[in-house]
């Protein structure tokens, strides 16, 4: 079946610094009549804030909210409902640029839209600079060399999984710290990895903070934070 | 000690499509009197090719060659020698923009320059869109969701390491395939992962090719290729 209607764009806008957007993202974002972005009810959208300097001012804006902490099955019906306004614009023939902090297919909420809409509508995804690359750079830490194994670990994983992964990798990034920070810090000390681990939050933004691991206040750890364990292998 | 001399920039220029360069990379690249890049003796530099449309034409260009397949210890003296022309420009007070395909700190040859020069010269690194993000996007494969573990594996690793990692991860990327392709393909079949694995080469460039895993000619697998195993978890 030929696809008709508007075109869906999933646009990675990078980790936070507006200057870390790509030329392609900027071109497609500016050309779309509709811009859509994730945001909590009472909060400013991070992706919207990143691209604010570039918006031409005449676009329809659509907010949606795909709660992050839900179990996948519970999330499904909410996601279906939140997708509908975007589907309506596409059905009416309007292109929709969904802006995503970082990269759209790397732990990004855009995937929930992609799986619901890309079979019906022409879809193009633009990769972006991910926090996985931005955090080591902002910390000044060469991250992975040569034949290193790199493991990316969401902090909510069980201790046993985190332990076995951390003990058998050359480099690691621990994401989604939030309320799991204390569990992770304790584990890194137990495993002898605390001295190699570096903490950063809101990398590349004007609110970027680098804090020694043992000085981080667990009550104040935002979702946009990361612990980076760079490779031990040095040249 | 205050740092004097020129400034060293490590600039990620993205995976291949010139439009996937960031605004920051473009600004710093254009403003530097010296542009340096990795290239084999008889080959065009991939990073140079990516930025060719943007070069103002009045810059000094420096090629260096850091062979990839060497053991780290053997590489050391060669790398010291290849770094010298860049050090000379910095010592003379000229800024040097080292352009790197993908991201500079993610398996990038720039790290060998960084470890040699960043203590002596002011250094700034600009993260880039990595092939790790570009390949899943070009394949149209949502890559990692929710609490997935992602493992990045260089293909030269021993079979036992690859096996244990591949059997205990949600998503994986296998890089540096080249002459290791047959070993990897055989292993993926043995582990029951071949049906989920997707092969792509030169992602986002005009030479991009997506080939079914069993149709890839092992004699023709370039360094810039990747096997992507996306998460099984779907919403």
XYZ file of C-alpha atoms in Angstrom:
470
model
C 0.000 0.000 0.000
C 1.396 3.408 -0.963
C 1.757 5.701 1.997
C -0.071 9.001 1.870
C -0.497 11.867 4.288
C 2.198 13.879 5.988
C 5.731 12.720 6.680
C 6.911 11.801 10.154
C 10.396 12.948 11.126
C 12.200 11.715 14.229
C 14.900 14.264 14.755
C 17.792 13.877 17.176
C 18.682 17.347 18.426
C 21.729 16.345 20.469
C 22.537 16.269 24.174
C 21.780 19.832 25.257
C 24.039 22.466 23.712
C 21.967 23.965 20.862
C 25.152 24.119 18.771
C 25.366 20.299 18.859
C 22.418 19.960 16.504
C 23.219 18.707 13.002
C 22.639 20.645 9.807
C 20.154 18.010 8.679
C 18.152 18.184 11.899
C 18.009 21.945 11.650
C 16.863 21.919 8.018
C 14.063 19.401 8.570
C 12.965 20.957 11.837
C 12.592 24.415 10.297
C 10.717 23.097 7.259
C 8.031 21.194 9.167
C 4.647 22.844 9.766
C 4.223 20.850 12.994
C 6.803 20.339 15.749
C 6.086 17.743 18.446
C 7.946 16.973 21.625
C 7.783 15.008 24.835
C 7.214 16.948 28.044
C 5.838 16.288 31.490
C 2.677 18.190 32.350
C 4.368 20.759 34.545
C 7.792 20.909 32.935
C 9.459 22.520 29.973
C 10.408 20.079 27.225
C 14.159 19.596 27.105
C 14.171 19.025 23.358
C 12.035 22.163 22.869
C 14.492 24.177 24.941
C 17.439 22.940 22.862
C 15.902 24.040 19.565
C 14.240 27.216 20.826
C 16.843 29.498 19.168
C 16.047 28.006 15.779
C 12.244 27.897 15.613
C 10.809 30.182 12.944
C 7.782 31.036 15.096
C 4.986 29.998 12.752
C 4.806 26.290 13.550
C 2.048 24.317 15.231
C 3.463 22.797 18.414
C 2.245 19.523 19.895
C 3.235 18.279 23.317
C 2.939 14.672 24.304
C 3.778 12.853 27.480
C 5.090 9.301 27.506
C 5.834 8.623 31.169
C 9.268 7.050 31.543
C 8.951 5.039 34.742
C 6.052 2.831 33.695
C 6.253 -0.852 33.018
C 5.964 -1.365 29.259
C 2.531 -3.016 29.396
C 1.032 -0.332 31.545
C 2.479 2.293 29.241
C 0.897 0.907 26.102
C -2.570 2.412 26.325
C -1.231 5.766 27.481
C 1.183 5.826 24.565
C -1.570 4.985 22.093
C -3.588 7.923 23.396
C -0.664 10.382 23.382
C 0.192 9.433 19.802
C -3.231 10.377 18.454
C -2.785 14.154 17.964
C 0.366 13.494 15.907
C -1.449 10.859 13.858
C -4.206 13.388 13.200
C -1.769 15.929 11.757
C -0.176 13.266 9.560
C -3.592 12.114 8.354
C -4.376 15.725 7.442
C -1.261 15.821 5.255
C 0.963 17.862 7.543
C 4.579 16.853 8.119
C 5.438 16.445 11.800
C 8.964 16.877 13.195
C 9.267 15.032 16.482
C 12.295 16.457 18.252
C 14.225 14.163 20.578
C 17.089 14.988 22.920
C 20.128 12.912 22.009
C 19.402 10.277 19.400
C 15.889 9.010 18.544
C 16.642 5.245 18.564
C 18.914 5.210 21.601
C 16.599 4.818 24.631
C 14.436 7.528 23.055
C 10.719 8.019 23.529
C 10.388 8.572 19.770
C 10.519 4.803 19.304
C 7.072 4.504 20.817
C 5.764 6.803 18.088
C 7.834 5.074 15.415
C 6.378 1.650 16.178
C 2.855 3.069 16.052
C 3.078 5.328 12.990
C 5.887 4.320 10.626
C 3.947 1.557 8.882
C 1.221 3.964 7.898
C 3.186 7.158 7.211
C 6.432 7.917 5.414
C 9.003 8.228 8.147
C 12.546 9.552 8.271
C 14.798 9.450 11.316
C 17.820 11.711 11.813
C 20.471 10.411 14.214
C 21.806 12.818 16.799
C 24.752 13.303 19.125
C 23.946 11.076 22.088
C 24.731 11.693 25.744
C 26.759 8.484 25.453
C 29.255 10.441 23.367
C 28.737 13.877 24.948
C 29.332 12.849 28.569
C 32.811 11.340 28.120
C 33.791 14.338 25.984
C 32.522 16.824 28.573
C 34.419 14.921 31.260
C 37.598 14.930 29.152
C 37.757 11.144 29.317
C 38.826 9.117 26.303
C 36.161 6.459 26.560
C 36.792 3.349 24.457
C 39.939 2.320 22.579
C 40.965 -0.439 20.238
C 39.188 -3.712 21.141
C 37.409 -2.512 24.288
C 34.003 -3.873 25.186
C 31.566 -1.095 26.069
C 28.432 -1.800 28.092
C 25.546 0.620 28.519
C 23.552 -0.034 31.678
C 20.283 1.569 32.802
C 20.522 2.098 36.567
C 17.124 0.482 37.373
C 18.527 -2.964 36.475
C 18.867 -5.521 39.297
C 22.096 -5.459 41.318
C 23.102 -8.935 40.087
C 22.887 -7.878 36.443
C 24.775 -4.649 37.076
C 27.456 -6.512 39.005
C 28.121 -9.164 36.404
C 28.177 -6.606 33.583
C 30.428 -4.132 35.382
C 32.956 -6.829 36.283
C 33.316 -8.027 32.696
C 33.476 -4.874 30.607
C 36.304 -2.527 29.681
C 34.181 0.624 29.699
C 30.674 1.382 30.879
C 28.046 4.087 30.962
C 25.315 4.003 33.602
C 22.214 5.942 32.595
C 18.842 6.810 34.129
C 20.393 7.288 37.566
C 17.726 9.397 39.285
C 16.554 7.664 42.444
C 18.862 4.700 41.791
C 21.999 6.718 42.449
C 22.750 5.457 45.957
C 22.395 1.829 44.882
C 24.839 2.436 42.039
C 27.399 4.347 44.098
C 27.442 1.680 46.805
C 27.887 -1.013 44.174
C 30.765 0.826 42.472
C 32.575 1.031 45.823
C 31.971 -2.669 46.500
C 33.321 -3.607 43.083
C 36.398 -1.394 43.361
C 35.232 0.788 40.473
C 34.442 4.015 42.327
C 37.866 5.538 41.695
C 37.450 5.166 37.917
C 33.830 6.312 37.815
C 32.946 9.915 36.950
C 29.580 11.614 37.476
C 28.123 14.316 35.229
C 24.680 15.857 34.903
C 23.080 17.881 32.113
C 26.198 17.530 29.960
C 26.872 20.291 27.401
C 24.065 22.530 28.739
C 24.609 25.762 30.671
C 23.552 23.778 33.774
C 26.239 21.115 33.318
C 27.731 19.915 36.625
C 30.618 17.539 37.223
C 30.672 16.345 40.824
C 33.053 13.881 42.532
C 31.124 10.649 43.001
C 31.217 10.754 46.797
C 29.984 14.343 46.912
C 26.840 13.802 44.851
C 23.626 14.428 46.797
C 21.400 11.422 45.986
C 18.302 13.567 46.509
C 19.346 15.904 43.718
C 20.293 13.523 40.913
C 18.353 14.406 37.751
C 17.252 11.993 35.054
C 19.784 13.605 32.714
C 22.854 12.384 34.519
C 25.390 9.686 33.787
C 28.201 7.775 35.389
C 31.016 7.131 32.950
C 33.614 4.422 33.550
C 36.247 4.895 30.867
C 38.532 2.139 29.666
C 41.580 1.331 31.793
C 43.575 0.655 28.660
C 45.831 3.598 27.931
C 48.246 4.433 25.177
C 51.601 25.751 34.301
C 49.556 27.993 32.018
C 49.113 26.503 28.599
C 50.354 28.523 25.656
C 50.522 27.905 21.920
C 47.704 26.967 19.601
C 44.541 25.225 20.599
C 43.876 21.590 19.743
C 40.363 20.724 18.617
C 39.116 17.160 18.281
C 36.076 17.480 16.102
C 33.559 14.730 15.495
C 32.208 15.191 11.972
C 29.606 12.442 12.098
C 29.175 9.088 10.377
C 29.408 10.021 6.703
C 26.602 12.247 5.438
C 28.084 15.781 5.389
C 24.738 17.081 6.646
C 25.192 15.114 9.881
C 27.918 17.484 11.068
C 26.988 19.720 13.995
C 26.909 23.509 13.915
C 29.686 23.611 16.499
C 31.935 21.294 14.524
C 31.399 23.360 11.415
C 32.183 26.652 13.150
C 35.415 25.440 14.740
C 36.527 23.584 11.639
C 36.153 26.643 9.439
C 37.916 28.945 11.912
C 41.065 26.833 12.322
C 44.147 27.706 10.252
C 45.224 24.039 10.285
C 43.061 20.982 9.590
C 44.471 17.545 10.361
C 43.100 14.118 9.593
C 43.907 10.448 9.635
C 44.436 8.735 6.302
C 46.207 5.680 4.992
C 49.058 6.375 2.599
C 47.171 5.459 -0.547
C 43.649 6.347 0.491
C 41.466 9.394 0.775
C 40.712 10.417 4.353
C 37.102 9.640 5.202
C 36.824 12.587 7.586
C 38.326 14.889 4.922
C 35.778 13.665 2.408
C 32.901 14.341 4.812
C 33.888 17.965 5.385
C 35.101 18.722 1.853
C 31.982 20.805 1.006
C 32.690 23.109 3.930
C 36.422 23.854 3.720
C 37.169 27.501 2.983
C 40.195 26.592 0.843
C 42.883 28.598 2.639
C 43.773 26.120 5.406
C 46.985 24.193 5.962
C 46.184 20.478 5.791
C 48.082 17.820 7.731
C 47.652 14.100 7.142
C 48.661 11.559 9.711
C 48.455 7.805 9.737
C 47.785 5.822 12.892
C 47.500 2.233 11.694
C 44.467 0.555 13.200
C 45.391 -3.098 13.252
C 48.527 -2.784 15.380
C 48.914 -4.038 18.905
C 48.919 -1.018 21.225
C 52.579 -1.367 22.213
C 53.810 -1.653 18.684
C 51.709 1.372 17.764
C 53.193 3.661 20.393
C 56.364 4.791 18.612
C 54.572 5.196 15.297
C 51.925 7.319 16.968
C 54.531 9.498 18.662
C 56.111 10.168 15.296
C 52.825 10.874 13.499
C 51.803 13.332 16.209
C 54.870 15.538 15.741
C 53.736 17.719 12.802
C 50.568 18.620 14.712
C 52.592 19.402 17.826
C 54.792 21.663 15.728
C 51.808 23.713 14.518
C 50.496 24.031 18.079
C 53.930 25.090 19.340
C 53.991 27.759 16.642
C 50.712 29.135 17.980
C 48.398 27.797 15.290
C 45.081 26.195 16.219
C 44.678 22.696 14.785
C 41.294 21.116 14.058
C 41.640 17.350 14.004
C 38.600 16.007 12.188
C 37.325 12.579 13.150
C 34.611 10.487 11.546
C 31.904 9.730 14.092
C 32.815 10.803 17.604
C 36.390 11.507 18.768
C 36.306 9.541 22.057
C 34.374 6.536 20.787
C 37.014 4.162 19.356
C 38.521 7.184 17.609
C 42.125 7.656 16.579
C 41.982 11.202 17.971
C 42.440 9.755 21.461
C 46.031 8.901 20.603
C 46.649 12.572 19.880
C 44.648 13.672 22.923
C 46.735 11.605 25.330
C 49.925 13.014 23.836
C 49.026 16.689 23.466
C 46.209 17.734 25.805
C 48.406 18.221 28.864
C 50.569 20.706 27.029
C 48.016 22.495 24.833
C 44.545 23.848 25.421
C 42.229 21.216 24.024
C 38.556 21.142 23.187
C 36.658 18.108 21.942
C 33.365 18.265 20.063
C 31.231 15.118 20.224
C 29.762 13.844 16.990
C 27.025 11.591 15.690
C 28.489 8.109 16.012
C 27.979 5.141 13.704
C 26.501 3.482 16.804
C 23.517 5.803 16.437
C 23.596 6.195 12.634
C 23.553 2.488 11.751
C 20.354 1.539 13.622
C 18.673 4.658 12.228
C 19.745 3.865 8.664
C 18.482 0.312 9.118
C 15.160 1.581 10.481
C 15.660 -0.441 13.665
C 14.655 0.971 17.040
C 17.763 -0.081 18.914
C 17.464 0.106 22.709
C 14.365 0.674 24.848
C 13.612 1.141 28.491
C 16.017 -0.903 30.668
C 17.850 -2.722 27.877
C 21.512 -3.561 28.239
C 23.517 -2.539 25.167
C 26.910 -4.089 24.438
C 29.368 -2.768 21.859
C 31.744 -5.446 20.630
C 34.775 -5.069 18.366
C 34.825 -8.080 16.027
C 38.516 -8.968 16.662
C 37.666 -10.123 20.217
C 38.039 -13.846 21.000
C 35.058 -16.102 20.261
C 34.548 -16.910 23.961
C 34.223 -13.226 24.872
C 31.878 -12.526 21.975
C 29.759 -15.548 22.858
C 29.300 -14.724 26.520
C 28.526 -11.073 25.764
C 26.080 -11.805 22.949
C 24.168 -14.328 25.060
C 23.644 -11.898 27.941
C 22.739 -8.596 26.300
C 19.470 -7.145 25.036
C 21.019 -5.262 22.116
C 24.457 -5.310 20.529
C 26.569 -3.596 17.907
C 29.521 -5.436 16.375
C 32.120 -3.099 14.920
C 35.434 -3.400 13.057
C 34.160 -6.369 11.070
C 36.580 -6.371 8.116
C 38.361 -9.726 7.881
C 36.528 -11.013 10.993
C 33.173 -11.115 9.244
C 32.999 -14.870 8.626
C 33.860 -15.653 12.235
C 31.079 -13.349 13.399
C 28.458 -14.616 10.977
C 29.143 -18.236 11.892
C 28.908 -17.378 15.565
C 25.605 -15.531 15.139
C 24.131 -18.598 13.448
C 25.410 -20.884 16.217
C 23.911 -18.626 18.882
C 20.546 -18.325 17.163
C 21.027 -14.584 16.640
C 21.431 -14.476 12.859
C 17.755 -13.783 12.212
C 17.846 -10.658 14.389
C 21.196 -9.373 13.094
C 21.342 -6.742 10.358
C 24.414 -5.782 8.324
C 25.152 -2.295 6.993
C 28.226 -0.664 5.503
C 29.169 2.992 5.008
C 25.956 4.117 6.713
C 24.566 7.532 5.721
C 27.045 7.966 2.831
C 26.165 7.799 -0.843
C 27.844 4.350 -0.824
C 25.638 2.973 1.941
C 24.711 -0.693 1.471
C 22.348 -2.858 3.485
C 22.848 -6.548 2.687
C 21.118 -9.618 4.150
C 23.614 -11.254 6.509
C 23.876 -14.464 4.489
C 24.477 -12.601 1.238
C 27.449 -10.561 2.440
C 30.690 -11.384 0.590
C 33.294 -11.758 3.365
C 36.015 -10.617 0.957
C 34.324 -7.269 0.468
C 33.521 -6.190 4.023
C 34.962 -2.723 4.677
C 36.186 -1.394 8.020
C 33.201 0.947 8.066
C 30.579 -1.712 8.487
C 28.499 -2.844 11.421
C 26.215 -5.637 12.515
C 23.328 -4.333 14.594
C 21.305 -6.615 16.862
C 18.371 -4.546 18.079
C 16.497 -5.252 21.275
C 13.857 -7.988 21.191
C 11.681 -5.988 23.543
C 8.888 -4.333 21.596
C 6.058 -2.029 22.489
